[in-house]
mmCIF file of C-alpha atoms and ligand atoms in Angstrom:
data_model
loop_
_atom_site.group_PDB
_atom_site.id
_atom_site.type_symbol
_atom_site.label_atom_id
_atom_site.label_comp_id
_atom_site.label_asym_id
_atom_site.label_seq_id
_atom_site.Cartn_x
_atom_site.Cartn_y
_atom_site.Cartn_z
ATOM 1 C CA UNK R 1 -47.179 35.628 -54.909
ATOM 2 C CA UNK R 2 -45.031 38.051 -53.335
ATOM 3 C CA UNK R 3 -46.914 40.954 -51.704
ATOM 4 C CA UNK R 4 -45.273 44.307 -51.863
ATOM 5 C CA UNK R 5 -45.368 46.174 -48.501
ATOM 6 C CA UNK R 6 -45.792 49.939 -48.110
ATOM 7 C CA UNK R 7 -42.819 51.865 -47.630
ATOM 8 C CA UNK R 8 -43.167 52.541 -44.026
ATOM 9 C CA UNK R 9 -43.956 48.850 -43.279
ATOM 10 C CA UNK R 10 -40.586 48.142 -44.816
ATOM 11 C CA UNK R 11 -38.840 50.485 -42.673
ATOM 12 C CA UNK R 12 -40.554 48.786 -39.670
ATOM 13 C CA UNK R 13 -39.611 45.390 -40.791
ATOM 14 C CA UNK R 14 -35.850 46.707 -41.272
ATOM 15 C CA UNK R 15 -35.978 48.024 -37.645
ATOM 16 C CA UNK R 16 -37.198 44.772 -36.271
ATOM 17 C CA UNK R 17 -34.529 42.594 -38.122
ATOM 18 C CA UNK R 18 -31.922 45.105 -36.538
ATOM 19 C CA UNK R 19 -33.465 44.543 -33.007
ATOM 20 C CA UNK R 20 -33.303 40.713 -33.656
ATOM 21 C CA UNK R 21 -29.721 41.000 -34.669
ATOM 22 C CA UNK R 22 -28.562 43.088 -31.915
ATOM 23 C CA UNK R 23 -30.015 41.187 -29.387
ATOM 24 C CA UNK R 24 -27.715 39.193 -26.919
ATOM 25 C CA UNK R 25 -30.142 36.173 -26.728
ATOM 26 C CA UNK R 26 -27.788 34.361 -24.150
ATOM 27 C CA UNK R 27 -27.478 37.259 -21.894
ATOM 28 C CA UNK R 28 -31.292 37.971 -22.082
ATOM 29 C CA UNK R 29 -32.425 34.526 -21.634
ATOM 30 C CA UNK R 30 -30.364 34.687 -18.420
ATOM 31 C CA UNK R 31 -32.797 37.196 -17.017
ATOM 32 C CA UNK R 32 -36.030 35.445 -18.300
ATOM 33 C CA UNK R 33 -38.129 32.749 -16.712
ATOM 34 C CA UNK R 34 -37.563 30.570 -19.574
ATOM 35 C CA UNK R 35 -33.821 30.157 -18.362
ATOM 36 C CA UNK R 36 -35.436 27.722 -15.958
ATOM 37 C CA UNK R 37 -37.157 25.717 -18.490
ATOM 38 C CA UNK R 38 -33.919 25.136 -20.421
ATOM 39 C CA UNK R 39 -32.544 23.496 -17.230
ATOM 40 C CA UNK R 40 -34.639 20.137 -17.877
ATOM 41 C CA UNK R 41 -34.258 17.612 -20.802
ATOM 42 C CA UNK R 42 -36.927 15.260 -19.921
ATOM 43 C CA UNK R 43 -39.865 16.286 -22.408
ATOM 44 C CA UNK R 44 -42.339 15.722 -19.711
ATOM 45 C CA UNK R 45 -40.713 17.927 -17.145
ATOM 46 C CA UNK R 46 -39.911 20.749 -19.891
ATOM 47 C CA UNK R 47 -43.588 21.032 -20.529
ATOM 48 C CA UNK R 48 -44.578 21.132 -17.062
ATOM 49 C CA UNK R 49 -41.790 23.507 -16.171
ATOM 50 C CA UNK R 50 -42.686 25.760 -19.095
ATOM 51 C CA UNK R 51 -46.257 25.952 -17.961
ATOM 52 C CA UNK R 52 -45.459 26.614 -14.525
ATOM 53 C CA UNK R 53 -42.822 29.323 -15.311
ATOM 54 C CA UNK R 54 -45.062 31.134 -18.111
ATOM 55 C CA UNK R 55 -48.187 30.852 -15.814
ATOM 56 C CA UNK R 56 -46.425 32.970 -12.950
ATOM 57 C CA UNK R 57 -44.569 35.235 -15.511
ATOM 58 C CA UNK R 58 -46.405 38.534 -14.101
ATOM 59 C CA UNK R 59 -44.916 41.197 -12.539
ATOM 60 C CA UNK R 60 -41.280 42.199 -11.745
ATOM 61 C CA UNK R 61 -39.160 39.557 -13.556
ATOM 62 C CA UNK R 62 -36.668 39.415 -10.804
ATOM 63 C CA UNK R 63 -39.424 38.758 -8.193
ATOM 64 C CA UNK R 64 -41.087 36.330 -10.412
ATOM 65 C CA UNK R 65 -37.780 34.357 -11.138
ATOM 66 C CA UNK R 66 -37.382 34.149 -7.507
ATOM 67 C CA UNK R 67 -40.585 32.541 -6.586
ATOM 68 C CA UNK R 68 -40.472 30.494 -9.885
ATOM 69 C CA UNK R 69 -36.911 29.182 -8.461
ATOM 70 C CA UNK R 70 -38.339 28.591 -5.234
ATOM 71 C CA UNK R 71 -41.299 26.504 -6.407
ATOM 72 C CA UNK R 72 -39.067 24.312 -8.705
ATOM 73 C CA UNK R 73 -36.564 23.662 -5.839
ATOM 74 C CA UNK R 74 -39.674 22.410 -3.830
ATOM 75 C CA UNK R 75 -40.927 20.259 -6.352
ATOM 76 C CA UNK R 76 -37.499 18.776 -6.991
ATOM 77 C CA UNK R 77 -35.643 17.706 -10.247
ATOM 78 C CA UNK R 78 -38.182 15.469 -11.742
ATOM 79 C CA UNK R 79 -41.540 17.418 -11.868
ATOM 80 C CA UNK R 80 -43.600 15.043 -13.832
ATOM 81 C CA UNK R 81 -42.410 12.259 -11.430
ATOM 82 C CA UNK R 82 -43.466 14.434 -8.501
ATOM 83 C CA UNK R 83 -46.673 15.143 -9.972
ATOM 84 C CA UNK R 84 -47.644 11.540 -9.885
ATOM 85 C CA UNK R 85 -47.803 11.788 -5.880
ATOM 86 C CA UNK R 86 -50.560 14.534 -5.466
ATOM 87 C CA UNK R 87 -50.215 14.363 -1.527
ATOM 88 C CA UNK R 88 -46.437 14.755 -1.505
ATOM 89 C CA UNK R 89 -46.522 17.503 -4.179
ATOM 90 C CA UNK R 90 -49.023 19.525 -2.264
ATOM 91 C CA UNK R 91 -46.705 19.093 1.070
ATOM 92 C CA UNK R 92 -43.717 20.289 -0.943
ATOM 93 C CA UNK R 93 -45.506 23.540 -1.852
ATOM 94 C CA UNK R 94 -47.077 24.486 1.399
ATOM 95 C CA UNK R 95 -46.507 28.132 1.908
ATOM 96 C CA UNK R 96 -45.584 29.055 -1.749
ATOM 97 C CA UNK R 97 -46.991 32.222 -2.745
ATOM 98 C CA UNK R 98 -46.573 34.673 -5.772
ATOM 99 C CA UNK R 99 -48.741 37.719 -6.052
ATOM 100 C CA UNK R 100 -52.487 36.664 -5.992
ATOM 101 C CA UNK R 101 -51.550 32.983 -6.294
ATOM 102 C CA UNK R 102 -51.112 30.575 -3.469
ATOM 103 C CA UNK R 103 -49.587 26.886 -3.420
ATOM 104 C CA UNK R 104 -52.919 25.395 -3.956
ATOM 105 C CA UNK R 105 -53.237 26.979 -7.384
ATOM 106 C CA UNK R 106 -49.870 25.683 -8.418
ATOM 107 C CA UNK R 107 -50.527 22.046 -7.073
ATOM 108 C CA UNK R 108 -53.805 21.931 -9.117
ATOM 109 C CA UNK R 109 -51.971 23.358 -12.391
ATOM 110 C CA UNK R 110 -49.241 20.718 -12.023
ATOM 111 C CA UNK R 111 -51.705 17.805 -11.404
ATOM 112 C CA UNK R 112 -53.995 19.004 -14.153
ATOM 113 C CA UNK R 113 -51.267 19.147 -16.807
ATOM 114 C CA UNK R 114 -49.635 15.858 -15.698
ATOM 115 C CA UNK R 115 -53.233 13.987 -16.038
ATOM 116 C CA UNK R 116 -53.239 15.537 -19.329
ATOM 117 C CA UNK R 117 -49.768 14.134 -20.163
ATOM 118 C CA UNK R 118 -50.945 10.653 -18.805
ATOM 119 C CA UNK R 119 -54.017 10.688 -21.000
ATOM 120 C CA UNK R 120 -52.744 12.342 -24.243
ATOM 121 C CA UNK R 121 -48.929 11.289 -24.002
ATOM 122 C CA UNK R 122 -47.827 14.960 -23.888
ATOM 123 C CA UNK R 123 -49.158 18.310 -23.516
ATOM 124 C CA UNK R 124 -48.035 18.977 -27.089
ATOM 125 C CA UNK R 125 -50.042 16.113 -28.128
ATOM 126 C CA UNK R 126 -52.956 17.126 -26.434
ATOM 127 C CA UNK R 127 -52.976 20.599 -27.764
ATOM 128 C CA UNK R 128 -51.996 19.260 -31.575
ATOM 129 C CA UNK R 129 -55.103 17.400 -31.457
ATOM 130 C CA UNK R 130 -57.547 20.191 -30.429
ATOM 131 C CA UNK R 131 -55.924 22.343 -33.197
ATOM 132 C CA UNK R 132 -56.249 19.544 -35.755
ATOM 133 C CA UNK R 133 -59.897 20.059 -35.119
ATOM 134 C CA UNK R 134 -60.569 23.715 -33.975
ATOM 135 C CA UNK R 135 -59.454 27.027 -34.859
ATOM 136 C CA UNK R 136 -56.547 28.442 -32.836
ATOM 137 C CA UNK R 137 -58.763 29.938 -29.954
ATOM 138 C CA UNK R 138 -60.957 27.286 -29.411
ATOM 139 C CA UNK R 139 -58.064 24.663 -29.438
ATOM 140 C CA UNK R 140 -56.376 26.728 -26.582
ATOM 141 C CA UNK R 141 -59.640 26.854 -24.630
ATOM 142 C CA UNK R 142 -60.299 23.250 -24.890
ATOM 143 C CA UNK R 143 -56.724 22.585 -23.810
ATOM 144 C CA UNK R 144 -56.915 24.999 -20.745
ATOM 145 C CA UNK R 145 -60.480 23.071 -19.937
ATOM 146 C CA UNK R 146 -58.521 19.692 -19.880
ATOM 147 C CA UNK R 147 -55.723 20.951 -17.600
ATOM 148 C CA UNK R 148 -58.348 22.522 -15.299
ATOM 149 C CA UNK R 149 -60.454 19.120 -15.288
ATOM 150 C CA UNK R 150 -57.378 17.331 -14.625
ATOM 151 C CA UNK R 151 -56.886 18.773 -11.138
ATOM 152 C CA UNK R 152 -58.193 17.532 -8.166
ATOM 153 C CA UNK R 153 -62.161 17.996 -7.597
ATOM 154 C CA UNK R 154 -61.642 20.587 -4.972
ATOM 155 C CA UNK R 155 -63.702 23.387 -6.869
ATOM 156 C CA UNK R 156 -64.702 24.839 -3.327
ATOM 157 C CA UNK R 157 -61.201 25.524 -2.886
ATOM 158 C CA UNK R 158 -58.426 27.031 -5.370
ATOM 159 C CA UNK R 159 -58.086 25.469 -8.772
ATOM 160 C CA UNK R 160 -55.661 25.835 -12.086
ATOM 161 C CA UNK R 161 -58.479 28.205 -13.106
ATOM 162 C CA UNK R 162 -56.577 31.021 -10.864
ATOM 163 C CA UNK R 163 -53.335 30.557 -12.924
ATOM 164 C CA UNK R 164 -54.788 29.451 -16.201
ATOM 165 C CA UNK R 165 -56.688 32.513 -18.165
ATOM 166 C CA UNK R 166 -60.024 31.485 -20.399
ATOM 167 C CA UNK R 167 -59.176 32.254 -24.068
ATOM 168 C CA UNK R 168 -62.992 32.418 -24.729
ATOM 169 C CA UNK R 169 -63.055 35.479 -22.418
ATOM 170 C CA UNK R 170 -61.318 38.569 -23.932
ATOM 171 C CA UNK R 171 -57.952 38.532 -22.186
ATOM 172 C CA UNK R 172 -54.722 38.625 -24.513
ATOM 173 C CA UNK R 173 -53.823 35.494 -22.690
ATOM 174 C CA UNK R 174 -50.388 36.710 -22.719
ATOM 175 C CA UNK R 175 -48.866 33.929 -20.242
ATOM 176 C CA UNK R 176 -50.697 31.128 -22.248
ATOM 177 C CA UNK R 177 -49.289 32.412 -25.455
ATOM 178 C CA UNK R 178 -45.779 32.888 -24.279
ATOM 179 C CA UNK R 179 -45.800 29.254 -22.925
ATOM 180 C CA UNK R 180 -46.851 28.241 -26.561
ATOM 181 C CA UNK R 181 -44.095 30.356 -27.875
ATOM 182 C CA UNK R 182 -41.555 28.538 -25.902
ATOM 183 C CA UNK R 183 -42.807 25.104 -26.884
ATOM 184 C CA UNK R 184 -43.604 25.807 -30.730
ATOM 185 C CA UNK R 185 -40.677 27.978 -31.921
ATOM 186 C CA UNK R 186 -37.008 26.809 -32.195
ATOM 187 C CA UNK R 187 -35.282 25.220 -31.114
ATOM 188 C CA UNK R 188 -33.050 28.408 -30.659
ATOM 189 C CA UNK R 189 -31.263 30.041 -27.934
ATOM 190 C CA UNK R 190 -34.583 31.092 -26.277
ATOM 191 C CA UNK R 191 -37.470 29.059 -27.385
ATOM 192 C CA UNK R 192 -37.313 25.288 -27.331
ATOM 193 C CA UNK R 193 -39.163 24.042 -30.261
ATOM 194 C CA UNK R 194 -40.442 20.791 -28.478
ATOM 195 C CA UNK R 195 -43.848 20.975 -30.219
ATOM 196 C CA UNK R 196 -42.841 21.468 -33.721
ATOM 197 C CA UNK R 197 -44.376 18.269 -34.789
ATOM 198 C CA UNK R 198 -47.569 19.171 -33.443
ATOM 199 C CA UNK R 199 -48.142 22.655 -33.944
ATOM 200 C CA UNK R 200 -46.959 25.045 -36.923
ATOM 201 C CA UNK R 201 -45.328 28.417 -35.750
ATOM 202 C CA UNK R 202 -47.168 30.341 -38.454
ATOM 203 C CA UNK R 203 -50.420 29.870 -36.143
ATOM 204 C CA UNK R 204 -48.999 31.303 -32.918
ATOM 205 C CA UNK R 205 -50.228 34.693 -31.610
ATOM 206 C CA UNK R 206 -47.835 36.932 -29.974
ATOM 207 C CA UNK R 207 -47.814 37.319 -26.302
ATOM 208 C CA UNK R 208 -48.912 40.943 -25.681
ATOM 209 C CA UNK R 209 -47.315 42.149 -22.291
ATOM 210 C CA UNK R 210 -46.820 45.779 -21.358
ATOM 211 C CA UNK R 211 -43.618 46.317 -23.564
ATOM 212 C CA UNK R 212 -44.983 44.757 -26.671
ATOM 213 C CA UNK R 213 -48.087 46.428 -26.258
ATOM 214 C CA UNK R 214 -46.487 49.803 -26.069
ATOM 215 C CA UNK R 215 -43.893 49.188 -28.867
ATOM 216 C CA UNK R 216 -46.645 47.792 -31.025
ATOM 217 C CA UNK R 217 -48.727 50.928 -30.652
ATOM 218 C CA UNK R 218 -45.538 53.228 -31.226
ATOM 219 C CA UNK R 219 -44.992 51.353 -34.399
ATOM 220 C CA UNK R 220 -48.434 51.611 -35.458
ATOM 221 C CA UNK R 221 -49.121 47.751 -35.490
ATOM 222 C CA UNK R 222 -52.115 48.359 -33.360
ATOM 223 C CA UNK R 223 -54.125 51.326 -32.308
ATOM 224 C CA UNK R 224 -56.045 49.505 -29.347
ATOM 225 C CA UNK R 225 -55.613 50.694 -25.941
ATOM 226 C CA UNK R 226 -56.455 47.530 -24.265
ATOM 227 C CA UNK R 227 -54.207 44.035 -24.315
ATOM 228 C CA UNK R 228 -57.080 42.039 -25.580
ATOM 229 C CA UNK R 229 -57.264 38.840 -27.557
ATOM 230 C CA UNK R 230 -58.037 41.077 -30.564
ATOM 231 C CA UNK R 231 -54.964 43.100 -29.756
ATOM 232 C CA UNK R 232 -52.941 40.068 -30.008
ATOM 233 C CA UNK R 233 -54.538 39.007 -33.396
ATOM 234 C CA UNK R 234 -53.838 42.383 -34.716
ATOM 235 C CA UNK R 235 -50.434 42.710 -34.007
ATOM 236 C CA UNK R 236 -49.572 39.331 -35.106
ATOM 237 C CA UNK R 237 -51.447 39.955 -38.293
ATOM 238 C CA UNK R 238 -49.334 43.140 -38.783
ATOM 239 C CA UNK R 239 -45.998 40.937 -38.078
ATOM 240 C CA UNK R 240 -47.424 38.075 -40.255
ATOM 241 C CA UNK R 241 -46.655 40.428 -43.285
ATOM 242 C CA UNK R 242 -42.840 40.580 -42.278
ATOM 243 C CA UNK R 243 -42.788 36.700 -41.709
ATOM 244 C CA UNK R 244 -45.910 34.637 -42.722
ATOM 245 C CA UNK R 245 -44.145 31.427 -41.455
ATOM 246 C CA UNK R 246 -43.118 32.648 -38.178
ATOM 247 C CA UNK R 247 -44.974 35.985 -37.238
ATOM 248 C CA UNK R 248 -43.799 35.931 -33.471
ATOM 249 C CA UNK R 249 -40.110 35.794 -34.060
ATOM 250 C CA UNK R 250 -39.618 39.141 -33.125
ATOM 251 C CA UNK R 251 -41.328 38.755 -29.838
ATOM 252 C CA UNK R 252 -38.150 37.926 -27.636
ATOM 253 C CA UNK R 253 -35.928 40.556 -28.723
ATOM 254 C CA UNK R 254 -38.575 43.095 -28.981
ATOM 255 C CA UNK R 255 -40.067 42.391 -25.518
ATOM 256 C CA UNK R 256 -36.290 42.432 -23.778
ATOM 257 C CA UNK R 257 -35.391 45.736 -25.786
ATOM 258 C CA UNK R 258 -38.854 47.032 -24.216
ATOM 259 C CA UNK R 259 -37.844 46.039 -20.666
ATOM 260 C CA UNK R 260 -34.229 47.500 -21.242
ATOM 261 C CA UNK R 261 -35.443 50.688 -22.571
ATOM 262 C CA UNK R 262 -38.403 51.215 -20.303
ATOM 263 C CA UNK R 263 -40.031 52.811 -23.147
ATOM 264 C CA UNK R 264 -41.947 56.130 -22.191
ATOM 265 C CA UNK R 265 -44.182 56.292 -25.220
ATOM 266 C CA UNK R 266 -43.104 59.809 -25.581
ATOM 267 C CA UNK R 267 -40.352 61.669 -27.005
ATOM 268 C CA UNK R 268 -37.746 61.455 -24.319
ATOM 269 C CA UNK R 269 -33.900 62.057 -25.383
ATOM 270 C CA UNK R 270 -32.602 60.198 -22.273
ATOM 271 C CA UNK R 271 -34.958 57.402 -22.091
ATOM 272 C CA UNK R 272 -35.398 56.904 -26.047
ATOM 273 C CA UNK R 273 -31.454 56.941 -26.473
ATOM 274 C CA UNK R 274 -30.454 53.507 -28.060
ATOM 275 C CA UNK R 275 -33.808 52.464 -28.859
ATOM 276 C CA UNK R 276 -33.620 49.942 -31.898
ATOM 277 C CA UNK R 277 -36.877 51.385 -33.356
ATOM 278 C CA UNK R 278 -36.443 55.047 -32.902
ATOM 279 C CA UNK R 279 -36.394 55.737 -36.445
ATOM 280 C CA UNK R 280 -39.895 54.445 -37.015
ATOM 281 C CA UNK R 281 -41.512 55.286 -33.606
ATOM 282 C CA UNK R 282 -44.585 57.342 -33.946
ATOM 283 C CA UNK R 283 -43.472 59.733 -31.220
ATOM 284 C CA UNK R 284 -40.180 60.440 -32.907
ATOM 285 C CA UNK R 285 -41.776 60.829 -36.187
ATOM 286 C CA UNK R 286 -44.294 63.171 -34.828
ATOM 287 C CA UNK R 287 -41.859 65.603 -33.688
ATOM 288 C CA UNK R 288 -40.362 65.929 -37.438
ATOM 289 C CA UNK R 289 -41.420 68.486 -40.108
ATOM 290 C CA UNK R 290 -44.745 67.546 -41.684
ATOM 291 C CA UNK R 291 -42.823 66.916 -44.955
ATOM 292 C CA UNK R 292 -40.609 64.461 -43.323
ATOM 293 C CA UNK R 293 -43.397 62.565 -41.753
ATOM 294 C CA UNK R 294 -44.288 59.060 -42.787
ATOM 295 C CA UNK R 295 -47.669 57.221 -43.025
ATOM 296 C CA UNK R 296 -47.851 54.319 -40.770
ATOM 297 C CA UNK R 297 -48.224 50.941 -42.506
HETATM 298 S S1 LIG V 301 -38.231 55.935 -29.531
HETATM 299 FE FE1 LIG V 301 -38.803 56.117 -27.413
HETATM 300 S S2 LIG V 301 -40.802 56.228 -27.064
HETATM 301 FE FE2 LIG V 301 -40.357 55.297 -29.031
HETATM 302 S S3 LIG V 301 -40.459 53.174 -28.876
HETATM 303 FE FE3 LIG V 301 -38.391 53.527 -28.427
HETATM 304 S S4 LIG V 301 -38.363 54.067 -26.280
HETATM 305 FE FE4 LIG V 301 -40.513 54.227 -26.890
#
């Protein structure tokens, strides 16, 4: 049965569709960590590179892309094959560092993920198997457990624990959810669609980074101040009304618009100029005459 959306929700949906239409995907991909993932063709390599790229996707995008490029150059053109030689892999990454993460963290992540690939055939098959038996959050937590357990038994030192968040805690798990978006959605200009046979895009949650969080609050999709797992669920539930089969399809365009716009989360004639969601933003609506104000969806 088709559900009629409230008028303001329809306006938000139209604005989001417009942001999607106006997004120059290939230009934006060229500035995004996913661009590195798209350079690989072997599915095992694609999965590993996507996991590495999403795991280090924190902070300034230019800086993180440089660190990612450095790591991938050290690992070599065939990361899955490289991960079959733990000592050589560790030697190749000596000295690598990005923010709080050091070479050992990355080595453990790659070895753990490669061990899961060997045991289950692919990371996609491993996650799909968990998803068949558990709810989304528990399936993701078990997937993370498997990668953590697959690293070398050096619990006294660093481990994949440093790069992979625990979905059972209350983090929004933005980087893990970004990894899933890349693997499950598409193939299109940004996402790779490698796991379509294992995971239904309808089950994805939106990766809540600072840009998505701000925009979601400004559009009335959430009122939560902290970027938690519940925040990701709430924003996704709001987006699901617009597209139940693919609720995170607005993520790439919206996130890149947020980056370009440097949303000030207040009415600012200069910074808000050209913002694709200005017509439905709370900060612009708040400054209209009372009779012109719209209810949030
Ligand atoms: S109109 Fe301004 S405050 Fe509102 S979402 Fe756009 S950039 Fe942010």
